[in-house]
mmCIF file of C-alpha atoms and ligand atoms in Angstrom:
data_model
loop_
_atom_site.group_PDB
_atom_site.id
_atom_site.type_symbol
_atom_site.label_atom_id
_atom_site.label_comp_id
_atom_site.label_asym_id
_atom_site.label_seq_id
_atom_site.Cartn_x
_atom_site.Cartn_y
_atom_site.Cartn_z
ATOM 1 C CA MET W 1 -71.061 48.556 -65.717
ATOM 2 C CA ASN W 2 -73.687 50.992 -67.093
ATOM 3 C CA LYS W 3 -77.043 49.643 -68.158
ATOM 4 C CA GLY W 4 -78.066 50.370 -71.738
ATOM 5 C CA ASN W 5 -81.369 49.777 -73.487
ATOM 6 C CA LYS W 6 -83.714 46.992 -72.498
ATOM 7 C CA LEU W 7 -83.215 44.150 -74.971
ATOM 8 C CA TYR W 8 -85.822 41.723 -73.690
ATOM 9 C CA GLU W 9 -88.257 41.406 -70.821
ATOM 10 C CA GLY W 10 -89.338 37.948 -69.728
ATOM 11 C CA LYS W 11 -91.628 36.815 -66.917
ATOM 12 C CA ALA W 12 -88.983 36.899 -64.194
ATOM 13 C CA LYS W 13 -86.018 38.698 -65.733
ATOM 14 C CA ILE W 14 -85.038 41.657 -67.887
ATOM 15 C CA ILE W 15 -81.992 41.731 -70.169
ATOM 16 C CA TYR W 16 -80.231 45.065 -70.769
ATOM 17 C CA GLU W 17 -77.470 45.826 -73.215
ATOM 18 C CA THR W 18 -74.120 47.206 -72.077
ATOM 19 C CA LYS W 19 -71.460 49.222 -73.889
ATOM 20 C CA ASP W 20 -69.731 45.942 -74.617
ATOM 21 C CA LYS W 21 -71.661 44.105 -77.355
ATOM 22 C CA ASP W 22 -70.526 40.731 -75.949
ATOM 23 C CA LEU W 23 -71.982 41.345 -72.485
ATOM 24 C CA VAL W 24 -75.518 41.921 -71.220
ATOM 25 C CA ILE W 25 -77.023 42.573 -67.785
ATOM 26 C CA GLN W 26 -79.509 40.056 -66.414
ATOM 27 C CA HIS W 27 -81.911 41.699 -63.932
ATOM 28 C CA PHE W 28 -83.963 39.493 -61.589
ATOM 29 C CA LYS W 29 -87.516 40.705 -60.883
ATOM 30 C CA ASP W 30 -89.740 39.767 -57.965
ATOM 31 C CA ASP W 31 -92.500 38.726 -60.386
ATOM 32 C CA ALA W 32 -93.632 35.133 -60.109
ATOM 33 C CA THR W 33 -95.727 33.457 -62.778
ATOM 34 C CA ALA W 34 -97.049 29.947 -63.180
ATOM 35 C CA PHE W 35 -99.159 27.903 -65.561
ATOM 36 C CA ASN W 36 -97.960 29.898 -68.564
ATOM 37 C CA ASN W 37 -98.728 33.267 -66.997
ATOM 38 C CA LEU W 38 -102.268 32.388 -65.819
ATOM 39 C CA LYS W 39 -101.158 32.942 -62.232
ATOM 40 C CA LYS W 40 -99.115 36.043 -61.406
ATOM 41 C CA ALA W 41 -97.909 37.772 -58.261
ATOM 42 C CA LYS W 42 -94.959 39.534 -56.764
ATOM 43 C CA VAL W 43 -92.862 37.615 -54.251
ATOM 44 C CA GLU W 44 -90.971 40.258 -52.281
ATOM 45 C CA GLY W 45 -87.236 39.589 -52.348
ATOM 46 C CA LYS W 46 -87.380 36.657 -54.798
ATOM 47 C CA GLY W 47 -85.252 38.437 -57.408
ATOM 48 C CA VAL W 48 -82.496 39.156 -54.893
ATOM 49 C CA LEU W 49 -82.434 35.546 -53.716
ATOM 50 C CA ASN W 50 -82.493 34.061 -57.222
ATOM 51 C CA ASN W 51 -79.682 36.382 -58.309
ATOM 52 C CA ARG W 52 -77.548 35.082 -55.426
ATOM 53 C CA ILE W 53 -78.501 31.432 -55.725
ATOM 54 C CA SER W 54 -77.968 31.378 -59.491
ATOM 55 C CA GLU W 55 -74.613 33.160 -59.115
ATOM 56 C CA PHE W 56 -73.514 30.597 -56.554
ATOM 57 C CA LEU W 57 -74.543 27.599 -58.660
ATOM 58 C CA MET W 58 -73.124 28.965 -61.933
ATOM 59 C CA LEU W 59 -69.767 29.656 -60.215
ATOM 60 C CA ARG W 60 -69.598 26.185 -58.675
ATOM 61 C CA LEU W 61 -70.500 24.600 -62.033
ATOM 62 C CA ALA W 62 -67.846 26.656 -63.831
ATOM 63 C CA GLU W 63 -65.323 25.302 -61.294
ATOM 64 C CA ILE W 64 -66.096 21.744 -62.391
ATOM 65 C CA GLY W 65 -65.702 22.706 -66.041
ATOM 66 C CA VAL W 66 -69.286 23.419 -67.111
ATOM 67 C CA PRO W 67 -69.165 26.424 -69.464
ATOM 68 C CA THR W 68 -71.698 29.103 -68.482
ATOM 69 C CA HIS W 69 -72.729 32.584 -69.580
ATOM 70 C CA PHE W 70 -72.101 33.984 -66.066
ATOM 71 C CA VAL W 71 -69.428 36.673 -65.653
ATOM 72 C CA ARG W 72 -70.045 38.346 -62.270
ATOM 73 C CA ARG W 73 -72.766 39.638 -60.005
ATOM 74 C CA LEU W 74 -73.116 43.416 -60.208
ATOM 75 C CA ASN W 75 -75.514 44.172 -57.355
ATOM 76 C CA MET W 76 -78.449 42.707 -55.425
ATOM 77 C CA ARG W 77 -80.609 42.157 -58.506
ATOM 78 C CA GLU W 78 -78.248 42.151 -61.445
ATOM 79 C CA GLN W 79 -75.502 40.056 -62.944
ATOM 80 C CA LEU W 80 -73.261 40.507 -65.927
ATOM 81 C CA VAL W 81 -73.474 37.639 -68.408
ATOM 82 C CA ARG W 82 -72.057 36.862 -71.848
ATOM 83 C CA GLU W 83 -74.429 37.589 -74.687
ATOM 84 C CA VAL W 84 -75.547 34.270 -76.145
ATOM 85 C CA GLU W 85 -78.032 33.124 -78.741
ATOM 86 C CA ILE W 86 -80.563 31.241 -76.648
ATOM 87 C CA ILE W 87 -81.419 27.796 -78.019
ATOM 88 C CA PRO W 88 -85.249 27.737 -77.875
ATOM 89 C CA VAL W 89 -85.365 24.393 -76.083
ATOM 90 C CA GLU W 90 -85.867 23.896 -72.344
ATOM 91 C CA VAL W 91 -83.957 20.888 -71.052
ATOM 92 C CA VAL W 92 -85.673 19.258 -68.066
ATOM 93 C CA ILE W 93 -83.893 16.640 -65.966
ATOM 94 C CA ARG W 94 -86.006 14.525 -63.627
ATOM 95 C CA ASN W 95 -84.759 12.366 -60.755
ATOM 96 C CA ILE W 96 -88.034 11.951 -58.852
ATOM 97 C CA ALA W 97 -91.567 12.047 -60.285
ATOM 98 C CA ALA W 98 -93.314 15.382 -59.769
ATOM 99 C CA GLY W 99 -95.212 18.059 -61.672
ATOM 100 C CA GLN W 100 -96.210 17.398 -65.260
ATOM 101 C CA PHE W 101 -94.497 13.988 -65.201
ATOM 102 C CA THR W 102 -96.869 12.592 -62.572
ATOM 103 C CA GLN W 103 -99.865 13.616 -64.656
ATOM 104 C CA ARG W 104 -98.486 12.550 -68.036
ATOM 105 C CA PHE W 105 -97.426 9.068 -66.925
ATOM 106 C CA GLN W 106 -99.728 8.597 -63.931
ATOM 107 C CA VAL W 107 -96.751 8.019 -61.632
ATOM 108 C CA GLU W 108 -97.179 8.878 -57.992
ATOM 109 C CA GLU W 109 -95.429 12.065 -56.859
ATOM 110 C CA GLY W 110 -92.204 11.232 -55.047
ATOM 111 C CA THR W 111 -91.468 8.017 -56.945
ATOM 112 C CA SER W 112 -87.722 7.709 -57.588
ATOM 113 C CA LEU W 113 -87.131 7.264 -61.303
ATOM 114 C CA PRO W 114 -85.075 4.248 -62.446
ATOM 115 C CA ARG W 115 -82.539 6.729 -63.842
ATOM 116 C CA SER W 116 -82.405 10.442 -64.524
ATOM 117 C CA ILE W 117 -84.672 11.278 -67.432
ATOM 118 C CA ILE W 118 -83.983 14.146 -69.828
ATOM 119 C CA GLU W 119 -86.887 15.803 -71.623
ATOM 120 C CA PHE W 120 -87.009 18.651 -74.139
ATOM 121 C CA TYR W 121 -89.660 21.358 -74.374
ATOM 122 C CA TYR W 122 -89.971 23.939 -77.140
ATOM 123 C CA LYS W 123 -89.838 27.419 -75.629
ATOM 124 C CA ALA W 124 -93.039 28.945 -76.984
ATOM 125 C CA ASP W 125 -95.561 30.497 -74.590
ATOM 126 C CA GLU W 126 -98.199 30.649 -77.325
ATOM 127 C CA LEU W 127 -97.994 26.835 -77.633
ATOM 128 C CA ASN W 128 -97.667 26.234 -73.877
ATOM 129 C CA ASP W 129 -94.061 24.971 -74.195
ATOM 130 C CA PRO W 130 -94.874 21.570 -75.775
ATOM 131 C CA MET W 131 -92.689 18.548 -75.052
ATOM 132 C CA VAL W 132 -90.667 17.727 -78.175
ATOM 133 C CA SER W 133 -88.290 15.015 -79.362
ATOM 134 C CA GLU W 134 -84.810 15.323 -80.833
ATOM 135 C CA GLU W 135 -86.476 14.820 -84.213
ATOM 136 C CA HIS W 136 -88.592 17.950 -83.763
ATOM 137 C CA ILE W 137 -85.575 19.922 -82.580
ATOM 138 C CA THR W 138 -83.386 19.051 -85.540
ATOM 139 C CA ALA W 139 -86.186 19.077 -88.149
ATOM 140 C CA PHE W 140 -87.284 22.577 -87.158
ATOM 141 C CA GLY W 141 -83.643 23.706 -86.929
ATOM 142 C CA TRP W 142 -83.809 24.800 -83.273
ATOM 143 C CA ALA W 143 -80.552 22.960 -82.584
ATOM 144 C CA THR W 144 -78.174 20.594 -84.364
ATOM 145 C CA PRO W 145 -77.555 16.974 -83.332
ATOM 146 C CA GLN W 146 -74.189 18.165 -81.940
ATOM 147 C CA ASP W 147 -75.926 20.913 -79.889
ATOM 148 C CA ILE W 148 -78.289 18.263 -78.499
ATOM 149 C CA ASP W 149 -75.371 15.998 -77.561
ATOM 150 C CA ASP W 150 -73.639 18.930 -75.859
ATOM 151 C CA MET W 151 -76.794 19.943 -73.964
ATOM 152 C CA MET W 152 -77.440 16.395 -72.776
ATOM 153 C CA ALA W 153 -73.849 15.839 -71.641
ATOM 154 C CA LEU W 154 -73.798 19.169 -69.787
ATOM 155 C CA ALA W 155 -77.244 18.579 -68.268
ATOM 156 C CA LEU W 156 -76.114 15.246 -66.830
ATOM 157 C CA ARG W 157 -72.965 16.794 -65.349
ATOM 158 C CA VAL W 158 -75.028 19.593 -63.824
ATOM 159 C CA ASN W 159 -77.423 16.999 -62.414
ATOM 160 C CA ASP W 160 -74.617 14.895 -60.888
ATOM 161 C CA TYR W 161 -72.975 17.896 -59.297
ATOM 162 C CA MET W 162 -76.138 19.569 -58.027
ATOM 163 C CA THR W 163 -77.630 16.336 -56.697
ATOM 164 C CA GLY W 164 -74.567 15.957 -54.479
ATOM 165 C CA LEU W 165 -74.450 19.618 -53.498
ATOM 166 C CA PHE W 166 -78.112 19.719 -52.478
ATOM 167 C CA THR W 167 -77.950 16.366 -50.707
ATOM 168 C CA GLY W 168 -75.152 17.844 -48.602
ATOM 169 C CA ILE W 169 -77.491 20.599 -47.378
ATOM 170 C CA GLY W 170 -80.474 18.342 -46.763
ATOM 171 C CA LEU W 171 -82.356 18.895 -50.023
ATOM 172 C CA LYS W 172 -83.478 16.464 -52.725
ATOM 173 C CA LEU W 173 -83.031 17.706 -56.279
ATOM 174 C CA VAL W 174 -86.312 16.400 -57.688
ATOM 175 C CA ASP W 175 -86.123 17.977 -61.147
ATOM 176 C CA PHE W 176 -84.976 21.151 -62.850
ATOM 177 C CA LYS W 177 -84.966 23.055 -66.094
ATOM 178 C CA LEU W 178 -81.890 24.340 -67.912
ATOM 179 C CA GLU W 179 -81.469 26.640 -70.858
ATOM 180 C CA PHE W 180 -78.463 26.801 -73.119
ATOM 181 C CA GLY W 181 -77.086 29.379 -75.515
ATOM 182 C CA ARG W 182 -74.616 29.530 -78.358
ATOM 183 C CA LEU W 183 -71.586 31.618 -77.598
ATOM 184 C CA TYR W 184 -69.796 33.049 -80.630
ATOM 185 C CA GLU W 185 -66.108 33.402 -79.758
ATOM 186 C CA GLU W 186 -63.913 35.942 -81.552
ATOM 187 C CA SER W 187 -61.941 33.042 -82.974
ATOM 188 C CA GLY W 188 -65.078 32.034 -84.871
ATOM 189 C CA GLU W 189 -65.618 29.035 -82.600
ATOM 190 C CA VAL W 190 -69.216 28.438 -81.486
ATOM 191 C CA ARG W 191 -69.769 26.826 -78.067
ATOM 192 C CA VAL W 192 -72.898 25.665 -76.263
ATOM 193 C CA VAL W 193 -72.947 27.135 -72.748
ATOM 194 C CA LEU W 194 -75.326 27.039 -69.810
ATOM 195 C CA ALA W 195 -77.448 30.216 -69.743
ATOM 196 C CA ASP W 196 -80.500 31.763 -68.034
ATOM 197 C CA GLU W 197 -80.621 30.927 -64.296
ATOM 198 C CA ILE W 198 -80.653 28.021 -61.867
ATOM 199 C CA SER W 199 -82.758 28.819 -58.825
ATOM 200 C CA PRO W 200 -85.785 27.594 -56.869
ATOM 201 C CA ASP W 201 -87.831 29.090 -59.740
ATOM 202 C CA SER W 202 -86.416 26.470 -62.088
ATOM 203 C CA CYS W 203 -85.709 23.520 -59.743
ATOM 204 C CA ARG W 204 -87.859 21.380 -57.484
ATOM 205 C CA LEU W 205 -86.123 21.023 -54.120
ATOM 206 C CA TRP W 206 -87.612 18.990 -51.270
ATOM 207 C CA ASP W 207 -86.353 18.826 -47.720
ATOM 208 C CA ILE W 208 -84.762 15.377 -47.234
ATOM 209 C CA GLU W 209 -86.325 14.854 -43.797
ATOM 210 C CA THR W 210 -89.809 16.312 -44.225
ATOM 211 C CA ASN W 211 -90.299 16.380 -48.023
ATOM 212 C CA ASP W 212 -91.354 20.039 -47.628
ATOM 213 C CA LYS W 213 -91.286 21.822 -50.958
ATOM 214 C CA MET W 214 -88.657 24.571 -51.005
ATOM 215 C CA ASP W 215 -89.246 25.932 -54.509
ATOM 216 C CA LYS W 216 -91.702 27.578 -56.870
ATOM 217 C CA ASP W 217 -94.313 24.881 -56.238
ATOM 218 C CA ARG W 218 -95.060 26.823 -53.016
ATOM 219 C CA PHE W 219 -96.240 29.643 -55.269
ATOM 220 C CA ARG W 220 -97.825 27.425 -57.944
ATOM 221 C CA HIS W 221 -99.968 25.581 -55.406
ATOM 222 C CA ASP W 222 -100.591 28.354 -52.835
ATOM 223 C CA LEU W 223 -98.582 26.638 -50.120
ATOM 224 C CA GLY W 224 -97.497 29.979 -48.624
ATOM 225 C CA SER W 225 -94.074 31.064 -47.276
ATOM 226 C CA VAL W 226 -92.596 31.276 -50.767
ATOM 227 C CA GLU W 227 -89.922 33.839 -49.919
ATOM 228 C CA GLU W 228 -89.066 32.001 -46.688
ATOM 229 C CA ALA W 229 -88.475 28.773 -48.626
ATOM 230 C CA TYR W 230 -86.131 30.504 -51.105
ATOM 231 C CA GLN W 231 -84.393 32.160 -48.160
ATOM 232 C CA GLU W 232 -83.911 28.793 -46.489
ATOM 233 C CA VAL W 233 -82.307 27.398 -49.663
ATOM 234 C CA ALA W 234 -79.955 30.409 -49.737
ATOM 235 C CA ARG W 235 -79.262 30.056 -46.013
ATOM 236 C CA ARG W 236 -78.323 26.396 -46.368
ATOM 237 C CA LEU W 237 -76.061 27.270 -49.294
ATOM 238 C CA GLY W 238 -74.410 29.862 -47.020
ATOM 239 C CA ILE W 239 -75.304 32.804 -49.242
ATOM 240 C CA LEU W 240 -78.081 34.794 -47.580
ATOM 241 C CA PRO W 241 -77.817 38.401 -48.822
ATOM 242 C CA GLU W 242 -77.662 39.528 -45.179
ATOM 243 C CA SER W 243 -74.356 37.723 -44.846
ATOM 244 C CA GLY W 244 -72.670 40.605 -46.669
ATOM 245 C CA ASP W 245 -71.676 41.689 -50.117
ATOM 246 C CA GLY W 246 -69.922 39.100 -52.234
ATOM 247 C CA ASP W 247 -69.086 36.820 -49.313
ATOM 248 C CA ILE W 248 -69.762 33.373 -50.652
ATOM 249 C CA GLN W 249 -69.304 30.843 -47.904
ATOM 250 C CA ALA W 250 -69.078 27.107 -48.051
ATOM 251 C CA PRO W 251 -72.420 25.272 -47.978
ATOM 252 C CA GLU W 252 -73.500 24.170 -44.528
ATOM 253 C CA ALA W 253 -73.201 20.395 -44.278
ATOM 254 C CA VAL W 254 -76.052 18.411 -42.783
ATOM 255 C CA GLN W 255 -75.000 15.862 -40.192
HETATM 256 P P1 5GP G 1 -92.733 20.409 -65.040
HETATM 257 O O1 5GP G 1 -92.496 19.932 -66.446
HETATM 258 O O2 5GP G 1 -93.030 19.288 -64.098
HETATM 259 O O3 5GP G 1 -93.733 21.518 -64.991
HETATM 260 O O4 5GP G 1 -91.361 21.073 -64.567
HETATM 261 C C1 5GP G 1 -90.184 20.321 -64.448
HETATM 262 C C2 5GP G 1 -89.083 21.194 -63.846
HETATM 263 O O5 5GP G 1 -88.665 22.190 -64.772
HETATM 264 C C3 5GP G 1 -89.522 21.970 -62.587
HETATM 265 O O6 5GP G 1 -88.427 22.036 -61.709
HETATM 266 C C4 5GP G 1 -89.878 23.338 -63.112
HETATM 267 O O7 5GP G 1 -89.641 24.334 -62.131
HETATM 268 C C5 5GP G 1 -88.933 23.490 -64.281
HETATM 269 N N1 5GP G 1 -89.558 24.221 -65.394
HETATM 270 C C6 5GP G 1 -90.263 23.703 -66.424
HETATM 271 N N2 5GP G 1 -90.676 24.690 -67.256
HETATM 272 C C7 5GP G 1 -90.225 25.842 -66.721
HETATM 273 C C8 5GP G 1 -90.343 27.213 -67.112
HETATM 274 O O8 5GP G 1 -90.921 27.563 -68.155
HETATM 275 N N3 5GP G 1 -89.769 28.127 -66.277
HETATM 276 C C9 5GP G 1 -89.106 27.778 -65.146
HETATM 277 N N4 5GP G 1 -88.576 28.748 -64.368
HETATM 278 N N5 5GP G 1 -88.965 26.497 -64.764
HETATM 279 C C10 5GP G 1 -89.523 25.535 -65.519
#
């Protein structure tokens, strides 16, 4: 699949057009940013790992009936995805208190939440991605009430599935961020599908035994061994790039 013009460059990914107007190429960079771009660095190999991890998770989610934009991985850093209209709302699902939540509600990091909590943030760097309510989302026209229902239902299914998957490889799924897009089918039907990526850049993953952070918090808080942590997540999922091209293995179960 030949790469066309660059359509968009974000902090960690670049989107290129293809000859097919319904498909775009998602390229994963090694760039890491945190705190709305205040902290920046390159993490060697991160793009390759996130490409693999996100491919793996999107494929498993598609198998359980979650619609996604993912089509296929093209190479180490790139994947082919359906062109969607991104809904400018980040959906965060929290199972355990961490990050912004601990500060906002003065809850100790690591506290299990009484149930999974869904939050919405408006995707706007210039505003620092403010937390918003369903009222803001519908009043400003970012999404319809039906889109919100679809996003919440899908987010909860993703959470159920991924919580189990990660538990099986000795990781706690603390929280994560999802993005959704509107897919315009030729039939005229419009569907909300999972888009962007799911990777240690967008999830908090803690080792079940040690509580070691295995995600972007290693970069955010200068904990070191960022690439090694992402590699360990990929290793446990059975998808280290070294294991060969396209050979997705079953996740390694923890005894
Ligand atoms: P928090 O709101 O505590 O900063 O983040 C909650 C969860 O959502 C974390 O897993 C974090 O990685 C993810 N998240 C929140 N905002 C973003 C974002 O703008 N980009 C990425 N990659 N992840 C985010």
